mmCIF file of C-alpha atoms in Angstrom:
data_model
loop_
_atom_site.group_PDB
_atom_site.id
_atom_site.type_symbol
_atom_site.label_atom_id
_atom_site.label_comp_id
_atom_site.label_asym_id
_atom_site.label_seq_id
_atom_site.Cartn_x
_atom_site.Cartn_y
_atom_site.Cartn_z
ATOM 1 C CA MET P 1 3.889 -5.137 30.784
ATOM 2 C CA ILE P 2 0.446 -3.666 30.219
ATOM 3 C CA ALA P 3 -0.616 -2.314 33.618
ATOM 4 C CA SER P 4 -4.324 -3.000 33.275
ATOM 5 C CA ARG P 5 -5.871 -4.918 30.426
ATOM 6 C CA ASP P 6 -9.310 -3.665 31.461
ATOM 7 C CA ALA P 7 -8.082 -0.063 31.255
ATOM 8 C CA LEU P 8 -6.452 -0.780 27.865
ATOM 9 C CA ALA P 9 -9.663 -2.374 26.573
ATOM 10 C CA ALA P 10 -11.684 0.632 27.736
ATOM 11 C CA ARG P 11 -9.304 3.074 26.006
ATOM 12 C CA VAL P 12 -9.335 1.073 22.775
ATOM 13 C CA ARG P 13 -13.135 0.809 22.873
ATOM 14 C CA ASP P 14 -13.538 4.546 23.415
ATOM 15 C CA ALA P 15 -11.080 5.396 20.633
ATOM 16 C CA ALA P 16 -12.714 2.972 18.177
ATOM 17 C CA LEU P 17 -16.245 4.194 18.854
ATOM 18 C CA ASP P 18 -15.095 7.810 18.617
ATOM 19 C CA ALA P 19 -13.380 7.119 15.263
ATOM 20 C CA ILE P 20 -16.488 5.391 13.897
ATOM 21 C CA GLU P 21 -18.665 8.323 14.912
ATOM 22 C CA ARG P 22 -16.301 11.100 13.894
ATOM 23 C CA HIS P 23 -15.119 9.681 10.559
ATOM 24 C CA HIS P 24 -18.232 7.689 9.557
ATOM 25 C CA ILE P 25 -16.261 4.437 9.452
ATOM 26 C CA PRO P 26 -18.439 1.342 8.908
ATOM 27 C CA GLY P 27 -16.389 -0.938 11.140
ATOM 28 C CA ILE P 28 -13.024 -1.497 12.805
ATOM 29 C CA SER P 29 -11.177 -4.520 14.167
ATOM 30 C CA ILE P 30 -8.315 -3.966 16.594
ATOM 31 C CA GLY P 31 -5.733 -6.379 17.935
ATOM 32 C CA VAL P 32 -3.084 -5.631 20.549
ATOM 33 C CA VAL P 33 -0.095 -7.946 20.929
ATOM 34 C CA GLU P 34 2.365 -7.910 23.823
ATOM 35 C CA GLY P 35 5.413 -10.156 23.882
ATOM 36 C CA GLY P 36 3.966 -12.498 21.265
ATOM 37 C CA SER P 37 0.617 -12.867 23.054
ATOM 38 C CA LEU P 38 -2.677 -11.455 21.854
ATOM 39 C CA VAL P 39 -3.962 -9.412 24.797
ATOM 40 C CA LEU P 40 -6.914 -7.726 23.098
ATOM 41 C CA CYS P 41 -8.914 -8.543 20.000
ATOM 42 C CA GLU P 42 -12.174 -6.731 19.468
ATOM 43 C CA SER P 43 -14.371 -5.465 16.639
ATOM 44 C CA PHE P 44 -16.694 -2.504 16.407
ATOM 45 C CA GLY P 45 -19.357 -1.417 13.933
ATOM 46 C CA TYR P 46 -20.348 -3.326 10.830
ATOM 47 C CA ALA P 47 -18.629 -5.527 8.260
ATOM 48 C CA ASP P 48 -21.587 -4.835 5.957
ATOM 49 C CA ILE P 49 -23.820 -1.817 6.549
ATOM 50 C CA GLU P 50 -26.743 -2.887 4.346
ATOM 51 C CA SER P 51 -27.205 -6.271 6.008
ATOM 52 C CA ARG P 52 -26.073 -4.835 9.370
ATOM 53 C CA THR P 53 -23.588 -7.671 9.736
ATOM 54 C CA PRO P 54 -21.468 -6.912 12.822
ATOM 55 C CA MET P 55 -17.741 -6.657 12.323
ATOM 56 C CA GLN P 56 -15.939 -9.682 13.785
ATOM 57 C CA PRO P 57 -12.208 -10.205 14.421
ATOM 58 C CA GLN P 58 -12.145 -13.098 11.933
ATOM 59 C CA HIS P 59 -13.292 -10.891 9.032
ATOM 60 C CA ARG P 60 -10.529 -10.298 6.512
ATOM 61 C CA GLN P 61 -9.617 -6.679 5.848
ATOM 62 C CA CYS P 62 -8.282 -4.964 2.767
ATOM 63 C CA ILE P 63 -4.985 -3.486 3.965
ATOM 64 C CA ALA P 64 -4.509 -1.410 0.802
ATOM 65 C CA SER P 65 -1.652 1.074 1.195
ATOM 66 C CA ILE P 66 -0.181 -0.691 4.217
ATOM 67 C CA THR P 67 1.460 -2.853 1.551
ATOM 68 C CA LYS P 68 3.585 0.189 0.680
ATOM 69 C CA THR P 69 5.420 -0.348 3.973
ATOM 70 C CA MET P 70 6.167 -3.930 2.938
ATOM 71 C CA VAL P 71 7.316 -2.887 -0.535
ATOM 72 C CA GLY P 72 9.539 -0.245 1.076
ATOM 73 C CA LEU P 73 11.060 -2.840 3.420
ATOM 74 C CA CYS P 74 11.838 -5.150 0.490
ATOM 75 C CA ALA P 75 13.366 -2.281 -1.497
ATOM 76 C CA MET P 76 15.555 -1.205 1.422
ATOM 77 C CA ALA P 77 16.679 -4.794 2.017
ATOM 78 C CA LEU P 78 17.900 -4.845 -1.589
ATOM 79 C CA VAL P 79 19.658 -1.506 -0.997
ATOM 80 C CA ASP P 80 21.349 -2.957 2.112
ATOM 81 C CA GLU P 81 22.462 -5.983 0.066
ATOM 82 C CA GLY P 82 23.885 -3.775 -2.693
ATOM 83 C CA LYS P 83 21.386 -5.072 -5.276
ATOM 84 C CA LEU P 84 19.584 -1.739 -5.663
ATOM 85 C CA ALA P 85 20.684 1.887 -5.309
ATOM 86 C CA LEU P 86 18.483 4.719 -4.085
ATOM 87 C CA ASP P 87 19.868 6.990 -6.797
ATOM 88 C CA ALA P 88 19.308 4.452 -9.605
ATOM 89 C CA ARG P 89 17.367 5.962 -12.493
ATOM 90 C CA ILE P 90 13.955 4.388 -13.132
ATOM 91 C CA ALA P 91 14.405 4.752 -16.901
ATOM 92 C CA ASP P 92 17.424 2.439 -16.595
ATOM 93 C CA LEU P 93 15.696 -0.057 -14.282
ATOM 94 C CA LEU P 94 12.466 -0.198 -16.323
ATOM 95 C CA PRO P 95 13.620 0.585 -19.870
ATOM 96 C CA GLY P 96 10.500 -0.835 -21.527
ATOM 97 C CA VAL P 97 8.211 1.861 -20.119
ATOM 98 C CA ARG P 98 7.438 4.963 -22.177
ATOM 99 C CA TYR P 99 7.340 8.078 -20.020
ATOM 100 C CA HIS P 100 5.114 11.016 -20.916
ATOM 101 C CA GLY P 101 6.750 13.910 -19.128
ATOM 102 C CA PRO P 102 10.040 14.742 -17.410
ATOM 103 C CA ALA P 103 11.236 11.319 -16.254
ATOM 104 C CA GLU P 104 14.979 11.513 -16.928
ATOM 105 C CA THR P 105 15.946 12.199 -13.311
ATOM 106 C CA MET P 106 13.361 9.941 -11.603
ATOM 107 C CA THR P 107 15.071 7.614 -9.087
ATOM 108 C CA VAL P 108 14.208 4.831 -6.652
ATOM 109 C CA TRP P 109 14.359 7.455 -3.883
ATOM 110 C CA ASN P 110 11.696 9.498 -5.690
ATOM 111 C CA LEU P 111 9.390 6.472 -5.903
ATOM 112 C CA LEU P 112 9.868 5.639 -2.216
ATOM 113 C CA THR P 113 9.188 9.219 -1.106
ATOM 114 C CA HIS P 114 6.254 10.022 -3.447
ATOM 115 C CA THR P 115 8.303 12.678 -5.233
ATOM 116 C CA ALA P 116 8.567 10.974 -8.642
ATOM 117 C CA GLY P 117 5.961 13.139 -10.349
ATOM 118 C CA ILE P 118 3.773 10.148 -11.229
ATOM 119 C CA GLY P 119 0.037 10.794 -11.095
ATOM 120 C CA GLU P 120 -2.745 8.579 -9.778
ATOM 121 C CA ALA P 121 -4.116 7.453 -13.151
ATOM 122 C CA GLN P 122 -3.476 7.890 -16.845
ATOM 123 C CA SER P 123 -6.843 9.605 -17.460
ATOM 124 C CA GLN P 124 -9.942 10.886 -15.624
ATOM 125 C CA GLU P 125 -11.835 7.782 -16.779
ATOM 126 C CA LEU P 126 -9.229 5.434 -15.313
ATOM 127 C CA LEU P 127 -9.111 7.457 -12.089
ATOM 128 C CA ALA P 128 -12.902 7.179 -11.756
ATOM 129 C CA ALA P 129 -12.709 3.426 -12.351
ATOM 130 C CA THR P 130 -9.909 3.075 -9.787
ATOM 131 C CA ILE P 131 -11.837 4.764 -6.977
ATOM 132 C CA SER P 132 -15.308 3.444 -7.825
ATOM 133 C CA PRO P 133 -17.106 1.965 -4.785
ATOM 134 C CA ASP P 134 -18.440 -0.734 -7.120
ATOM 135 C CA ALA P 135 -15.819 -3.503 -6.941
ATOM 136 C CA ASP P 136 -16.986 -4.942 -10.281
ATOM 137 C CA ALA P 137 -16.452 -1.590 -12.002
ATOM 138 C CA ARG P 138 -12.886 -1.147 -10.751
ATOM 139 C CA ARG P 139 -10.097 -1.730 -13.216
ATOM 140 C CA LYS P 140 -8.521 -5.107 -12.479
ATOM 141 C CA PRO P 141 -4.753 -5.168 -12.080
ATOM 142 C CA GLY P 142 -2.861 -6.898 -14.840
ATOM 143 C CA THR P 143 0.780 -7.554 -15.495
ATOM 144 C CA PHE P 144 3.132 -4.607 -15.143
ATOM 145 C CA SER P 145 3.636 -4.373 -18.906
ATOM 146 C CA SER P 146 -0.109 -4.474 -19.607
ATOM 147 C CA MET P 147 -0.837 -1.827 -16.969
ATOM 148 C CA TYR P 148 1.616 0.567 -18.613
ATOM 149 C CA ALA P 149 1.217 -0.484 -22.241
ATOM 150 C CA ASP P 150 0.455 3.150 -23.131
ATOM 151 C CA GLY P 151 3.231 4.461 -20.938
ATOM 152 C CA CYS P 152 3.262 6.427 -17.720
ATOM 153 C CA VAL P 153 2.345 10.056 -17.227
ATOM 154 C CA VAL P 154 4.894 12.090 -15.276
ATOM 155 C CA GLU P 155 3.097 15.252 -14.200
ATOM 156 C CA TYR P 156 6.032 17.233 -12.803
ATOM 157 C CA GLU P 157 9.805 17.189 -12.510
ATOM 158 C CA PRO P 158 10.864 14.426 -10.096
ATOM 159 C CA GLY P 159 12.014 15.742 -6.734
ATOM 160 C CA THR P 160 10.220 19.087 -7.001
ATOM 161 C CA LYS P 161 6.910 18.205 -5.368
ATOM 162 C CA TRP P 162 5.402 15.629 -2.992
ATOM 163 C CA HIS P 163 2.294 13.873 -4.296
ATOM 164 C CA TYR P 164 0.961 10.544 -2.985
ATOM 165 C CA ALA P 165 1.331 8.062 -5.841
ATOM 166 C CA ASN P 166 0.129 4.470 -5.919
ATOM 167 C CA HIS P 167 1.711 4.011 -9.332
ATOM 168 C CA GLY P 168 5.139 4.748 -7.868
ATOM 169 C CA TYR P 169 4.810 1.667 -5.691
ATOM 170 C CA ASN P 170 3.676 -0.404 -8.682
ATOM 171 C CA PHE P 171 6.978 0.612 -10.259
ATOM 172 C CA LEU P 172 8.888 -0.293 -7.087
ATOM 173 C CA GLY P 173 7.193 -3.702 -6.983
ATOM 174 C CA GLU P 174 8.320 -4.405 -10.532
ATOM 175 C CA ILE P 175 11.849 -3.192 -9.778
ATOM 176 C CA ILE P 176 12.018 -5.456 -6.701
ATOM 177 C CA SER P 177 10.722 -8.423 -8.681
ATOM 178 C CA ARG P 178 13.361 -7.907 -11.376
ATOM 179 C CA ALA P 179 16.138 -7.390 -8.800
ATOM 180 C CA GLU P 180 15.072 -10.687 -7.206
ATOM 181 C CA GLY P 181 15.537 -12.527 -10.516
ATOM 182 C CA GLY P 182 11.925 -12.249 -11.693
ATOM 183 C CA THR P 183 10.444 -13.629 -8.467
ATOM 184 C CA ASP P 184 6.796 -12.702 -7.936
ATOM 185 C CA LEU P 185 6.483 -9.822 -5.437
ATOM 186 C CA HIS P 186 4.195 -11.896 -3.212
ATOM 187 C CA ASP P 187 6.895 -14.562 -2.952
ATOM 188 C CA VAL P 188 9.519 -11.907 -2.178
ATOM 189 C CA MET P 189 7.340 -10.569 0.654
ATOM 190 C CA GLN P 190 6.712 -14.096 1.930
ATOM 191 C CA ARG P 191 10.457 -14.798 2.102
ATOM 192 C CA ARG P 192 11.555 -11.431 3.437
ATOM 193 C CA ILE P 193 8.658 -10.420 5.712
ATOM 194 C CA PHE P 194 5.774 -12.835 6.314
ATOM 195 C CA GLY P 195 7.865 -15.984 6.807
ATOM 196 C CA PRO P 196 10.410 -14.517 9.247
ATOM 197 C CA LEU P 197 7.601 -12.864 11.238
ATOM 198 C CA GLY P 198 5.487 -16.025 11.317
ATOM 199 C CA MET P 199 2.609 -14.263 9.542
ATOM 200 C CA ALA P 200 0.029 -16.464 7.822
#
């Protein structure tokens, strides 16, 4: 039981305002749940800096790499069910992909742990487009096969170095989809995570 909701609210407020100031964050929304009940829901800063629109709890947020947790949960569920092995070679699971670099030993474990050797983009131009603050300029995701039509660059021997890799989780998503009989990854997450947790 939360001892004092007022004290909790004060701590959350202080931490949020400090984070906004220290890290130059435009806005933050925070929710605290206890025993299935929402005990605190508050927003700080701006949803849009230019128009000075205040952040509100009902604003939708891009959760970006938090989806990696969900992909990891789905992958490990398949491991638990015996439908996927952590030491399975990616070249065997995704045989249609051409690999530019040392990919022979790359495994599911390497993808999960960011040790697969996969870089962030296939070229400097694509990297710039990926991180552009202009949403219209960003490269739009396509199908897995279209995203890797020219193959995948493997920058170093899998397992020899840690390097955060979004592409590794693209590969995991495709592997999960195929292991689930071609089911769309969103539908897999709905069945395995969102539905059981009552998340809308």
